[in-house]
Short mmCIF file of N, CA and C in Angstrom, two decimals:
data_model
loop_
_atom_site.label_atom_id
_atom_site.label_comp_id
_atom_site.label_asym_id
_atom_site.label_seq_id
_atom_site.Cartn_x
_atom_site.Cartn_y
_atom_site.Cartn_z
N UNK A 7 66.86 78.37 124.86
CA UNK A 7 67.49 77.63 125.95
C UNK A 7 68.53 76.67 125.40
N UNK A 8 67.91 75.99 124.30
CA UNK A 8 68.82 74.96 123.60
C UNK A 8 70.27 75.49 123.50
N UNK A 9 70.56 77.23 123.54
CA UNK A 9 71.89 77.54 122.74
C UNK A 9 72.42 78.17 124.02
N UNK A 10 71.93 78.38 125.36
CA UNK A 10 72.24 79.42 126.65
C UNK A 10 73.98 78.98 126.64
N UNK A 11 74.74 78.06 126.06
CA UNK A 11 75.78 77.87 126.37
C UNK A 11 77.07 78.93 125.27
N UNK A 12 76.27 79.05 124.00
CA UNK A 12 76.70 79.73 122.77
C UNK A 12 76.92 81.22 123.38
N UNK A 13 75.28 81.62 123.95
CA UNK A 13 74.57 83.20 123.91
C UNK A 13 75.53 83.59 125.24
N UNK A 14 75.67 82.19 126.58
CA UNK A 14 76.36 83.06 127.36
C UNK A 14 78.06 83.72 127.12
N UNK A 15 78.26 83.13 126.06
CA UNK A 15 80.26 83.05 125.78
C UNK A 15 80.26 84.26 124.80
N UNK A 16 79.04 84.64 124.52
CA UNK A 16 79.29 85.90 123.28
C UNK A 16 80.12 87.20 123.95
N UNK A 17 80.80 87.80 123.38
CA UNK A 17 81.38 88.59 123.72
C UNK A 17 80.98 89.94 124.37
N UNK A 18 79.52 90.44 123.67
CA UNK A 18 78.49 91.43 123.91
C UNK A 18 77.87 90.88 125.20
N UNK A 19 77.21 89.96 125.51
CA UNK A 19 76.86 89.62 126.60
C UNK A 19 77.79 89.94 127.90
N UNK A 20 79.27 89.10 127.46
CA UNK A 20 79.93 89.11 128.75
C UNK A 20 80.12 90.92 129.01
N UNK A 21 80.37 91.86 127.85
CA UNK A 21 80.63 93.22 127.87
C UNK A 21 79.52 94.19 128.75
N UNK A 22 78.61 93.58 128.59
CA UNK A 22 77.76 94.27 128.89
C UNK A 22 76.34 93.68 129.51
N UNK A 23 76.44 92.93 129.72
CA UNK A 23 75.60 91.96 130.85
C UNK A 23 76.23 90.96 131.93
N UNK A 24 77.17 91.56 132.21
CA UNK A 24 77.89 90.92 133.54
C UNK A 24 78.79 92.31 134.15
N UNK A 25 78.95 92.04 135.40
CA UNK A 25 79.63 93.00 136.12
C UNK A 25 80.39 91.82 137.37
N UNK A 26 81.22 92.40 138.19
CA UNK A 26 82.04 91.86 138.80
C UNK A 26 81.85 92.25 140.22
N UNK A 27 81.29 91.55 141.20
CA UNK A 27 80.69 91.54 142.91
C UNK A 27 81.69 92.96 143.50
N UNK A 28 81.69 93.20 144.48
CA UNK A 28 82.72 93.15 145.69
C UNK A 28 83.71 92.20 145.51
N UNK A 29 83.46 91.27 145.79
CA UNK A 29 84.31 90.11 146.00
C UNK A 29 85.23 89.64 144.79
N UNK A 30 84.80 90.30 143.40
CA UNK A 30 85.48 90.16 142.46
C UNK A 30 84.78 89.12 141.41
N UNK A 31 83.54 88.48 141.84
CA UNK A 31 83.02 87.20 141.51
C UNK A 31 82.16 88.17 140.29
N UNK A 32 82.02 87.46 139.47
CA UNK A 32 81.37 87.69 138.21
C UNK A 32 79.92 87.16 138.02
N UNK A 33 79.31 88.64 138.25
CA UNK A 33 77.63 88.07 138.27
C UNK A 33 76.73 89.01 136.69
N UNK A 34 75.58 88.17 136.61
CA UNK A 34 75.37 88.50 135.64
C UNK A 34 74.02 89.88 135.55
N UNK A 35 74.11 90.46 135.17
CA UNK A 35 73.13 91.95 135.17
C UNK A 35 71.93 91.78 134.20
N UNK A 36 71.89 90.32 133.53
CA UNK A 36 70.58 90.09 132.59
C UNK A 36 70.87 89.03 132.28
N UNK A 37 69.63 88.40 131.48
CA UNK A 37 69.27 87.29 130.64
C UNK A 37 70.10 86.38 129.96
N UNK A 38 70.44 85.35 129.63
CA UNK A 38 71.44 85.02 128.90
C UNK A 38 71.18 85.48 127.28
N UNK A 39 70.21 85.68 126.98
CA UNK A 39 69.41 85.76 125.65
C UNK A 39 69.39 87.78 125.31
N UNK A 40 69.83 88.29 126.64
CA UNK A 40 70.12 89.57 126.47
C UNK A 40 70.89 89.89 125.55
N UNK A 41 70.15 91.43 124.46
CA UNK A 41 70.67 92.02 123.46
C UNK A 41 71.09 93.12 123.41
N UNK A 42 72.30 93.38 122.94
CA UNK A 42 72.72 95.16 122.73
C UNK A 42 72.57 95.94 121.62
N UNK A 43 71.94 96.92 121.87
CA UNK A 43 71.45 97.49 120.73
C UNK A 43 70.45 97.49 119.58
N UNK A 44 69.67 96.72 120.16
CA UNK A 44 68.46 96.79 119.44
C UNK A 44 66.94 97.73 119.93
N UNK A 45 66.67 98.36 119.18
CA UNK A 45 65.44 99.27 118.87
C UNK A 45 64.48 99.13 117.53
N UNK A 46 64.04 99.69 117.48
CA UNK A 46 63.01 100.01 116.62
C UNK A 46 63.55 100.37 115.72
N UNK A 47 64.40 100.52 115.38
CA UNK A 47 65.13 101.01 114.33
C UNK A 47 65.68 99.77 113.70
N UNK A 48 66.04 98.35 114.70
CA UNK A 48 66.48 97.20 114.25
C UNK A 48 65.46 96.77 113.44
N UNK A 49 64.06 96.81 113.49
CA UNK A 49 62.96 96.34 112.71
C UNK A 49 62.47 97.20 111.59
N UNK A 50 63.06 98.12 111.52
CA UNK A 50 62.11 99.29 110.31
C UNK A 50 61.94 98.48 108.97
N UNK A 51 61.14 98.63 108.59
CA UNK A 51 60.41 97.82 107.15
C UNK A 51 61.69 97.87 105.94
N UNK A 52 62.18 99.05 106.02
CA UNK A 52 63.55 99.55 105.20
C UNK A 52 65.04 100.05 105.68
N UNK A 53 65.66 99.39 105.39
CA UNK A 53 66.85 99.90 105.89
C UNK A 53 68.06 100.26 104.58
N UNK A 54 68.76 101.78 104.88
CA UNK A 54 69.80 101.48 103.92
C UNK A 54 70.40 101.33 104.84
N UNK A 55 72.11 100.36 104.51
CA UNK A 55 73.13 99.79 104.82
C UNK A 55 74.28 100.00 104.03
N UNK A 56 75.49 99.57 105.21
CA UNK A 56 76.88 99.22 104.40
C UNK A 56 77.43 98.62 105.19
N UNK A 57 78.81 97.97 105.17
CA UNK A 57 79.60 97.40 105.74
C UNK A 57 80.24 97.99 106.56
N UNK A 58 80.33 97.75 107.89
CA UNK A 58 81.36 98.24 108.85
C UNK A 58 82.83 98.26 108.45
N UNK A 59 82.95 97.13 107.81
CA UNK A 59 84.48 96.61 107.65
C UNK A 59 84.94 96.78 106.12
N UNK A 60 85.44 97.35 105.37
CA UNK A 60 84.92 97.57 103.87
C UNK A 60 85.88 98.65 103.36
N UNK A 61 86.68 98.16 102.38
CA UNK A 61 87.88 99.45 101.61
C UNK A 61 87.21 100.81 101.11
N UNK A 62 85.77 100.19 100.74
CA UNK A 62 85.24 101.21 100.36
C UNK A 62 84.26 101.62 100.93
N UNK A 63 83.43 102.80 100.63
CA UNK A 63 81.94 102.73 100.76
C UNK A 63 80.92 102.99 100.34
N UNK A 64 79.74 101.61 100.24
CA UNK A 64 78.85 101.61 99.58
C UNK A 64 77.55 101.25 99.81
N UNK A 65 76.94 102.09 100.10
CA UNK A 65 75.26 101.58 100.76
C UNK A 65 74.33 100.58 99.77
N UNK A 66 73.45 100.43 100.46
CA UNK A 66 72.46 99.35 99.65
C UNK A 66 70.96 99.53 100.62
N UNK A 67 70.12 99.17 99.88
CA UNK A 67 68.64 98.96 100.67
C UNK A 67 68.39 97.45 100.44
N UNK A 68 67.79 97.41 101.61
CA UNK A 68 67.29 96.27 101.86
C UNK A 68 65.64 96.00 102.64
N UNK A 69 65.15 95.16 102.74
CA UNK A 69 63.60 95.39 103.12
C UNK A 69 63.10 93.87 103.74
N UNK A 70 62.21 92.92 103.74
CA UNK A 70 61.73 92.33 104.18
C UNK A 70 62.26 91.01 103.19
N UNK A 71 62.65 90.10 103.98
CA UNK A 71 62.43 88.34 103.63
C UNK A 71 60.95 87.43 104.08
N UNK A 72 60.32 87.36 103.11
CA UNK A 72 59.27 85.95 103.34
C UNK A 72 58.17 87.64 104.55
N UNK A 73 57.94 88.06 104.26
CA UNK A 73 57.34 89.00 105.25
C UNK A 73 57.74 89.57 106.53
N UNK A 74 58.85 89.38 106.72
CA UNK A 74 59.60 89.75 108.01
C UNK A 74 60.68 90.54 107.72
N UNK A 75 60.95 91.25 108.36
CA UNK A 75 62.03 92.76 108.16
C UNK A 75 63.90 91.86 108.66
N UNK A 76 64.49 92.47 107.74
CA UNK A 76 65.82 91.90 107.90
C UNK A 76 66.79 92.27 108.74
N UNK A 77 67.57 91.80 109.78
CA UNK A 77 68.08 92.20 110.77
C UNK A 77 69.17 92.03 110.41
N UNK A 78 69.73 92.80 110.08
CA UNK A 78 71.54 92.79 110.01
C UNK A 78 72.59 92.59 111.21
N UNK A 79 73.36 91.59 110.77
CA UNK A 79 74.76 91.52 111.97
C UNK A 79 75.16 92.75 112.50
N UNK A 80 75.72 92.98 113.64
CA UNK A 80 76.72 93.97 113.90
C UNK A 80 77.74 94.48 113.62
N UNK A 81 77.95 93.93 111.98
CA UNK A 81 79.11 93.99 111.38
C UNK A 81 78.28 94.94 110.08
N UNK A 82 76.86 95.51 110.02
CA UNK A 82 76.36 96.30 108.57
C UNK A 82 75.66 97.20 109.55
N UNK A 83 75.91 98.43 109.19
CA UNK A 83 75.37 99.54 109.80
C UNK A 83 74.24 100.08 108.56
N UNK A 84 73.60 100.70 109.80
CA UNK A 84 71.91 100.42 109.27
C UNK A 84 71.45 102.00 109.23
N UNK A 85 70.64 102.54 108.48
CA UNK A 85 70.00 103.84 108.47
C UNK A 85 68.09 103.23 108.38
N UNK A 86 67.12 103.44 108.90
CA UNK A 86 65.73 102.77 109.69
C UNK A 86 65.24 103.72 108.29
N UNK A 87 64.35 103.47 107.80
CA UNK A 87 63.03 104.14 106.86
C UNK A 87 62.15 103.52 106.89
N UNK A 88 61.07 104.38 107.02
CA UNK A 88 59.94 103.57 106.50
C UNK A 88 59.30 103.46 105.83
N UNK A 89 59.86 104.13 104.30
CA UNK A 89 59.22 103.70 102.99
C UNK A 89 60.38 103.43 102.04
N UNK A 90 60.06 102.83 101.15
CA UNK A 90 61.19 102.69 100.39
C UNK A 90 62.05 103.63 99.50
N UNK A 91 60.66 104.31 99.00
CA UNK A 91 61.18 105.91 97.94
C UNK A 91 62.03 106.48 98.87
N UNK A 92 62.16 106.85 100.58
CA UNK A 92 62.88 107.45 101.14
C UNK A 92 64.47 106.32 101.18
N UNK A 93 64.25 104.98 101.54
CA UNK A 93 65.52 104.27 101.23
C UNK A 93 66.10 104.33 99.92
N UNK A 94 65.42 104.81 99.04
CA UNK A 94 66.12 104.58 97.90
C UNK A 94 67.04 105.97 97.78
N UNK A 95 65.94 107.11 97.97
CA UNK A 95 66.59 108.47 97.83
C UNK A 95 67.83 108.80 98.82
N UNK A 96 68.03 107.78 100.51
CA UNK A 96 69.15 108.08 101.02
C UNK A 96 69.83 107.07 100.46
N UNK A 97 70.39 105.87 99.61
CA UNK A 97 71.03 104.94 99.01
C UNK A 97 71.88 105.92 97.88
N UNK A 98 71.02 106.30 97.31
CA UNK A 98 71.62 107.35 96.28
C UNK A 98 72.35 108.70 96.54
N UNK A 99 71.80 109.15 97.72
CA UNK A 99 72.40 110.20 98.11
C UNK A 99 73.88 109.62 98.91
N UNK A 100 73.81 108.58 99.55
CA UNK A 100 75.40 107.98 100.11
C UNK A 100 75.98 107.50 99.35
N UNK A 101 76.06 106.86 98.44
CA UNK A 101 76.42 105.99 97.12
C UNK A 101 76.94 107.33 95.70
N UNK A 102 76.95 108.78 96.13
CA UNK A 102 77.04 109.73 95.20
C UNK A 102 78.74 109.74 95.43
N UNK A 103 79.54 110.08 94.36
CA UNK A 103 80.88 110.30 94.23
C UNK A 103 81.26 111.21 95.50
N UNK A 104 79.90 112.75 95.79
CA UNK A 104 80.15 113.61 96.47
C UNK A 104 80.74 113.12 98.13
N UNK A 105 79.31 112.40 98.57
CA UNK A 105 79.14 111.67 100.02
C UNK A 105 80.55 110.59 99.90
N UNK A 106 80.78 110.19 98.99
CA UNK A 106 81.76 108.65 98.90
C UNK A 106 83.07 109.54 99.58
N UNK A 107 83.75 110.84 98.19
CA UNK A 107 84.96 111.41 98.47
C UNK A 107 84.95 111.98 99.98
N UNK A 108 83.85 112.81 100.59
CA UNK A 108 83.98 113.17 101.99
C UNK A 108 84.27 112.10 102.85
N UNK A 109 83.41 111.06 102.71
CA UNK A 109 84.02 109.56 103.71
C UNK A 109 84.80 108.83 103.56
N UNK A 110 85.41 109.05 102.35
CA UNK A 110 86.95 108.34 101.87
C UNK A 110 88.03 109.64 103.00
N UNK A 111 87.70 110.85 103.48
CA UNK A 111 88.34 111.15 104.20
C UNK A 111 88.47 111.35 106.03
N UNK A 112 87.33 110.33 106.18
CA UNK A 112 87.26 109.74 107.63
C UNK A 112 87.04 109.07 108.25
N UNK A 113 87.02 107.87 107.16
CA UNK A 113 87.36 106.44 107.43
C UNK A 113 88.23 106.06 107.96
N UNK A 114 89.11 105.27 108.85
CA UNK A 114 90.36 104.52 108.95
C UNK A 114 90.14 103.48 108.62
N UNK A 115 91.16 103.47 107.24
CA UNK A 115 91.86 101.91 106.45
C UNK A 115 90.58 101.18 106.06
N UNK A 116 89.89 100.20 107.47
CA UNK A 116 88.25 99.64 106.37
C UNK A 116 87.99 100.29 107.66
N UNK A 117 87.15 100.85 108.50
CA UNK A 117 86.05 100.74 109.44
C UNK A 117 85.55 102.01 108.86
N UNK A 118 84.18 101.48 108.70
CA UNK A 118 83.50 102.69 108.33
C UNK A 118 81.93 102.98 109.30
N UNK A 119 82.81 103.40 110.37
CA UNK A 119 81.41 103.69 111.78
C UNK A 119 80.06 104.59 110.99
N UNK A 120 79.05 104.27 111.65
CA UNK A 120 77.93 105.20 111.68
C UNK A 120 78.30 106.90 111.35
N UNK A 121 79.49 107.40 112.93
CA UNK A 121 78.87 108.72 112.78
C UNK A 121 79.78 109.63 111.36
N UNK A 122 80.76 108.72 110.84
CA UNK A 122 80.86 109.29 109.45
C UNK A 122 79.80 109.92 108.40
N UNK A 123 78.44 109.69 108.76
CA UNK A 123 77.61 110.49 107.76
C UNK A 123 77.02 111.36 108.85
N UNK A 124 77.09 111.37 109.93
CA UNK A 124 76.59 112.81 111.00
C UNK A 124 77.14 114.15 110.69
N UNK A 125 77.89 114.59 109.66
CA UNK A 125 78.44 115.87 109.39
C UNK A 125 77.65 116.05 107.84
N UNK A 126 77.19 115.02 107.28
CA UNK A 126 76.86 115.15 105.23
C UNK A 126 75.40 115.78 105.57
N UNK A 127 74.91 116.66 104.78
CA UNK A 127 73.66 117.54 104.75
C UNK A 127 73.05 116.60 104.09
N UNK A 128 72.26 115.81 104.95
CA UNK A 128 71.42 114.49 104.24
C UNK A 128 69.73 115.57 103.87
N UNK A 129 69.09 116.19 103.24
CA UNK A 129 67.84 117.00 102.93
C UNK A 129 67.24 115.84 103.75
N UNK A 130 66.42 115.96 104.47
CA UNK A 130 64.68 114.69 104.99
C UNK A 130 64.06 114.81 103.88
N UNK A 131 63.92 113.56 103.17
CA UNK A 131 62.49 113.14 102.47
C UNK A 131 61.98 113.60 102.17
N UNK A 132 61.22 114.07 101.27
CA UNK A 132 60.34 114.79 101.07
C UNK A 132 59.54 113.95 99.31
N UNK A 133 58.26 113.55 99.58
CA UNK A 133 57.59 112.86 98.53
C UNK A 133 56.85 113.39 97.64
N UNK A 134 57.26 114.67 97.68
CA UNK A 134 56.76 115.58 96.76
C UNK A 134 57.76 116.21 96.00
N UNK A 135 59.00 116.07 95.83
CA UNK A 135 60.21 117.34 95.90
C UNK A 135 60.76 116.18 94.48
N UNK A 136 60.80 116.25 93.17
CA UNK A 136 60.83 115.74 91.94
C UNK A 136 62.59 115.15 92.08
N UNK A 137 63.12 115.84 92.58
CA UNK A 137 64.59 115.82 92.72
C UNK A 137 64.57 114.60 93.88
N UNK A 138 63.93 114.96 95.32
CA UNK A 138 64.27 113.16 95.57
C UNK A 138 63.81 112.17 95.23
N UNK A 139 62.45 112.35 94.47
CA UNK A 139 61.97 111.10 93.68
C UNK A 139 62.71 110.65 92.58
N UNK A 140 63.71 111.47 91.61
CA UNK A 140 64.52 110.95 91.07
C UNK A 140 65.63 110.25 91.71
N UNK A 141 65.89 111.04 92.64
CA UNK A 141 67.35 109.94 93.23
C UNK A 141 66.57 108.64 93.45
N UNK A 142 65.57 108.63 94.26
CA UNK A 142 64.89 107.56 94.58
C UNK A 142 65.10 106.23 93.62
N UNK A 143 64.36 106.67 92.27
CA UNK A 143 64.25 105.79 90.77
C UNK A 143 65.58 105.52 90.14
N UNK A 144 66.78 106.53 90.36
CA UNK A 144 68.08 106.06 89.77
C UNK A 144 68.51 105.06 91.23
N UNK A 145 68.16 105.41 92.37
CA UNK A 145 69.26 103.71 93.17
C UNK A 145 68.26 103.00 93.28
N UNK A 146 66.94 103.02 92.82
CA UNK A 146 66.28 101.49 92.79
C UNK A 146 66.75 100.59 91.23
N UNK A 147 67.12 102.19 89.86
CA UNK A 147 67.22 101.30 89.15
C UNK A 147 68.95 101.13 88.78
N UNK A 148 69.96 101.48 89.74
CA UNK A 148 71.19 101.10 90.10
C UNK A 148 70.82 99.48 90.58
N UNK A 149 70.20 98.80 91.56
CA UNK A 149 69.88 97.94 92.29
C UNK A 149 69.62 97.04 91.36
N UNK A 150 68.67 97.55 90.34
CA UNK A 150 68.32 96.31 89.50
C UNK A 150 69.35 95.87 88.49
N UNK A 151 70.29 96.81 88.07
CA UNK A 151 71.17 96.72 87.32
C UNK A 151 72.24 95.76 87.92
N UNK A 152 72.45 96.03 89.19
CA UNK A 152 73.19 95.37 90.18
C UNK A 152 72.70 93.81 90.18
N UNK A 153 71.84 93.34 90.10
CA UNK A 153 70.64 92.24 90.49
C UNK A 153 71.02 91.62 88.96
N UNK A 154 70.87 92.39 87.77
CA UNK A 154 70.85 91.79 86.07
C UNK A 154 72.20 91.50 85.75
N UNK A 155 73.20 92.12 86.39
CA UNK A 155 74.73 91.65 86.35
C UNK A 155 75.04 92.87 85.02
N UNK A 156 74.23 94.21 84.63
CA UNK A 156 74.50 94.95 83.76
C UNK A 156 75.50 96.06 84.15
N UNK A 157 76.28 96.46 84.38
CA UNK A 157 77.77 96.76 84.77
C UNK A 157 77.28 98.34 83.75
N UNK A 158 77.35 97.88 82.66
CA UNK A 158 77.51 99.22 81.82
C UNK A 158 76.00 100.08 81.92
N UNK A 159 74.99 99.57 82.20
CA UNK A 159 74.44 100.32 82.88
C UNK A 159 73.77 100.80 84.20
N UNK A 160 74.55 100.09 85.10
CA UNK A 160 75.01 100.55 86.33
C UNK A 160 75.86 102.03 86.26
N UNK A 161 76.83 101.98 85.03
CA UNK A 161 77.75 102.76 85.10
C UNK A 161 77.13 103.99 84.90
N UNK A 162 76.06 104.21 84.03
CA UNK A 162 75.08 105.22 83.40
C UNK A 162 74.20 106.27 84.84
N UNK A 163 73.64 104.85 85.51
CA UNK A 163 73.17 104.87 86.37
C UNK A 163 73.42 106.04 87.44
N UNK A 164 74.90 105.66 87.33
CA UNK A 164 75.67 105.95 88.93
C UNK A 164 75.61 107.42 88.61
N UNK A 165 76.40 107.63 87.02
CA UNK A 165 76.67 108.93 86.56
C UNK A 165 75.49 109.70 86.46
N UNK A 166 73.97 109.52 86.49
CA UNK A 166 73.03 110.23 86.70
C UNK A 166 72.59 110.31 88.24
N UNK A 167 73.07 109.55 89.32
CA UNK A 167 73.11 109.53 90.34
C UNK A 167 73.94 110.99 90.80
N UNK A 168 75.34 110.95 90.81
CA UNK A 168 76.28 112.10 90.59
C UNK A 168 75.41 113.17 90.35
N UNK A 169 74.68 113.51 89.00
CA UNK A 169 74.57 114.96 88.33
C UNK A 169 73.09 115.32 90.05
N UNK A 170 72.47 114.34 89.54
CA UNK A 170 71.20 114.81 90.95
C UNK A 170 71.45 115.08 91.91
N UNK A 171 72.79 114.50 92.68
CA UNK A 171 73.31 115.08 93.55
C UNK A 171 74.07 116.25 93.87
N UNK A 172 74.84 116.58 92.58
CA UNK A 172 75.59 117.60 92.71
C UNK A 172 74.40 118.57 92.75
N UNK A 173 73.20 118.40 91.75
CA UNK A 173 71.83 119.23 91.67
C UNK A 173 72.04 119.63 93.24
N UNK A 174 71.17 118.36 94.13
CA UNK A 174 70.65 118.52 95.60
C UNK A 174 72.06 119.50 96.23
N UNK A 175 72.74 119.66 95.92
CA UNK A 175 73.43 120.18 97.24
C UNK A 175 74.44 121.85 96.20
N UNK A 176 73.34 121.66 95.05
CA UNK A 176 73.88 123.26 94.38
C UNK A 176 75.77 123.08 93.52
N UNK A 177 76.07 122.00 93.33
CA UNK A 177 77.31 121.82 93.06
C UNK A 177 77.55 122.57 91.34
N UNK A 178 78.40 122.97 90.87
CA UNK A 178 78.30 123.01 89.14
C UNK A 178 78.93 122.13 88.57
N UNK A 179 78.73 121.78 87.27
CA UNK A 179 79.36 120.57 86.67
C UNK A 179 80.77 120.48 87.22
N UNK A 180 81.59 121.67 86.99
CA UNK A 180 83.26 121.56 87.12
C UNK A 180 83.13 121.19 88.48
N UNK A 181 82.46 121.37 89.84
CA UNK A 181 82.87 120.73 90.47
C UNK A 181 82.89 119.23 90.90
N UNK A 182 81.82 119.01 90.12
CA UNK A 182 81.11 117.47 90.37
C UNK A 182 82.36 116.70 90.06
N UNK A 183 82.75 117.03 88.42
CA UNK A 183 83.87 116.56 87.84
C UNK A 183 85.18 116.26 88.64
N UNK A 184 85.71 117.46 89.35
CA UNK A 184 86.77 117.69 90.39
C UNK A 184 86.63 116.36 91.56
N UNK A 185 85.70 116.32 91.85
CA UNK A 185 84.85 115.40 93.12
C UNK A 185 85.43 113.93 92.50
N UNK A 186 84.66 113.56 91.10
CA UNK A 186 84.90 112.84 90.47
C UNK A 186 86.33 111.94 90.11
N UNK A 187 86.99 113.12 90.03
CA UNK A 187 88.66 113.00 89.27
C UNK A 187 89.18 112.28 90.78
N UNK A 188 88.76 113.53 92.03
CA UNK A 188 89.86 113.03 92.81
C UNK A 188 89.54 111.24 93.89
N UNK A 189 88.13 111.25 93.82
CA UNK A 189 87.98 109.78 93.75
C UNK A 189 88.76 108.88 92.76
N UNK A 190 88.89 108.93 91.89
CA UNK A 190 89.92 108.12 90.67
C UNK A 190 91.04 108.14 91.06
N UNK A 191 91.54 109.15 91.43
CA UNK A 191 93.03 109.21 91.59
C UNK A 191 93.49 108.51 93.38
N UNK A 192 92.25 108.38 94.25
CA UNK A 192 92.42 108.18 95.55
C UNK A 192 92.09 106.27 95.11
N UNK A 193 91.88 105.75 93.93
CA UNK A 193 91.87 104.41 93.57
C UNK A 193 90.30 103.96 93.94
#
């Protein structure tokens, strides 16, 4: 209640919790405290993420603060898991040179919407399958590398990230490489 003056001026609210009479008069269709877009998916124990707004793109997992699940702005788009080996194994699989070069070609400039990964052959999970438990262990231990400020073996990291992926989706070295090159050359 303390903030009904903040929550009513938000932009999402007025978009979509107000409509306009007959008369033209502006009435409201919910709550002032009314939210868009939240589900069950806003709470999942794990989420990978990236930036909406962003030159590049680069996922990350994220999980619970102080025991409570982390809710991201409307500005970090969210993928829901509910274990972590599966956040880690889709972190790695979006974060691969392969997934990066395809969405470096349907991005505009920074926005990088959701349904850009609705076309990438994401495999489902599977906690038995040795190949996603490795991706899994290389972007948890990308993360930590990320976390230790170790750069050069991040770099190791990434590049065993790459080979598992090109694995998952049948690629051969020369093409991984190709994949590779033309990310470099796209900056």
């Amino acid at each position: 209640k303390r903030f009904e003056p903040v929550l009513r001026a938000r932009a999402a609210f007025k978009r979509y919790f107000t409509r306009k009479d007959k008369k033209g008069h502006l009435i409201e269709t919910g709550p002032f405290y009314s939210m868009f877009n939240v589900g069950d998916y806003t709470f999942a124990p794990w989420k990978v993420v990236w930036q909406y707004i962003s030159s590049d793109f680069t996922a990350a997992v994220i999980g619970e603060s102080e025991g409570r699940p982390i809710v991201p702005n409307e500005k970090v788009m969210l993928i829901p898991c509910e274990i972590l080996e599966e956040a880690h194994y889709l972190c790695a699989i979006l974060n691969s040179s392969v997934t990066r070069l395809y969405i470096r070609g349907f991005f505009i400039q920074t926005q990088i919407a959701p349904h850009v990964i609705q076309n990438i052959n994401l495999p489902k999970f599977e906690t038995k399958n040795p190949l996603h438990l490795r991706l899994s262990n290389l972007s948890q231990a990308a993360h930590a590398a990320v976390a230790a400020g170790n750069e050069a073996y991040l770099r190791e990291v990434e590049a065993e990230i790459d080979k598992a992926a090109a694995e998952l989706w049948d690629l051969t070295p020369q093409e991984l490489q190709a994949v590779q090159e033309s990310l470099r050359e796209l900056g």
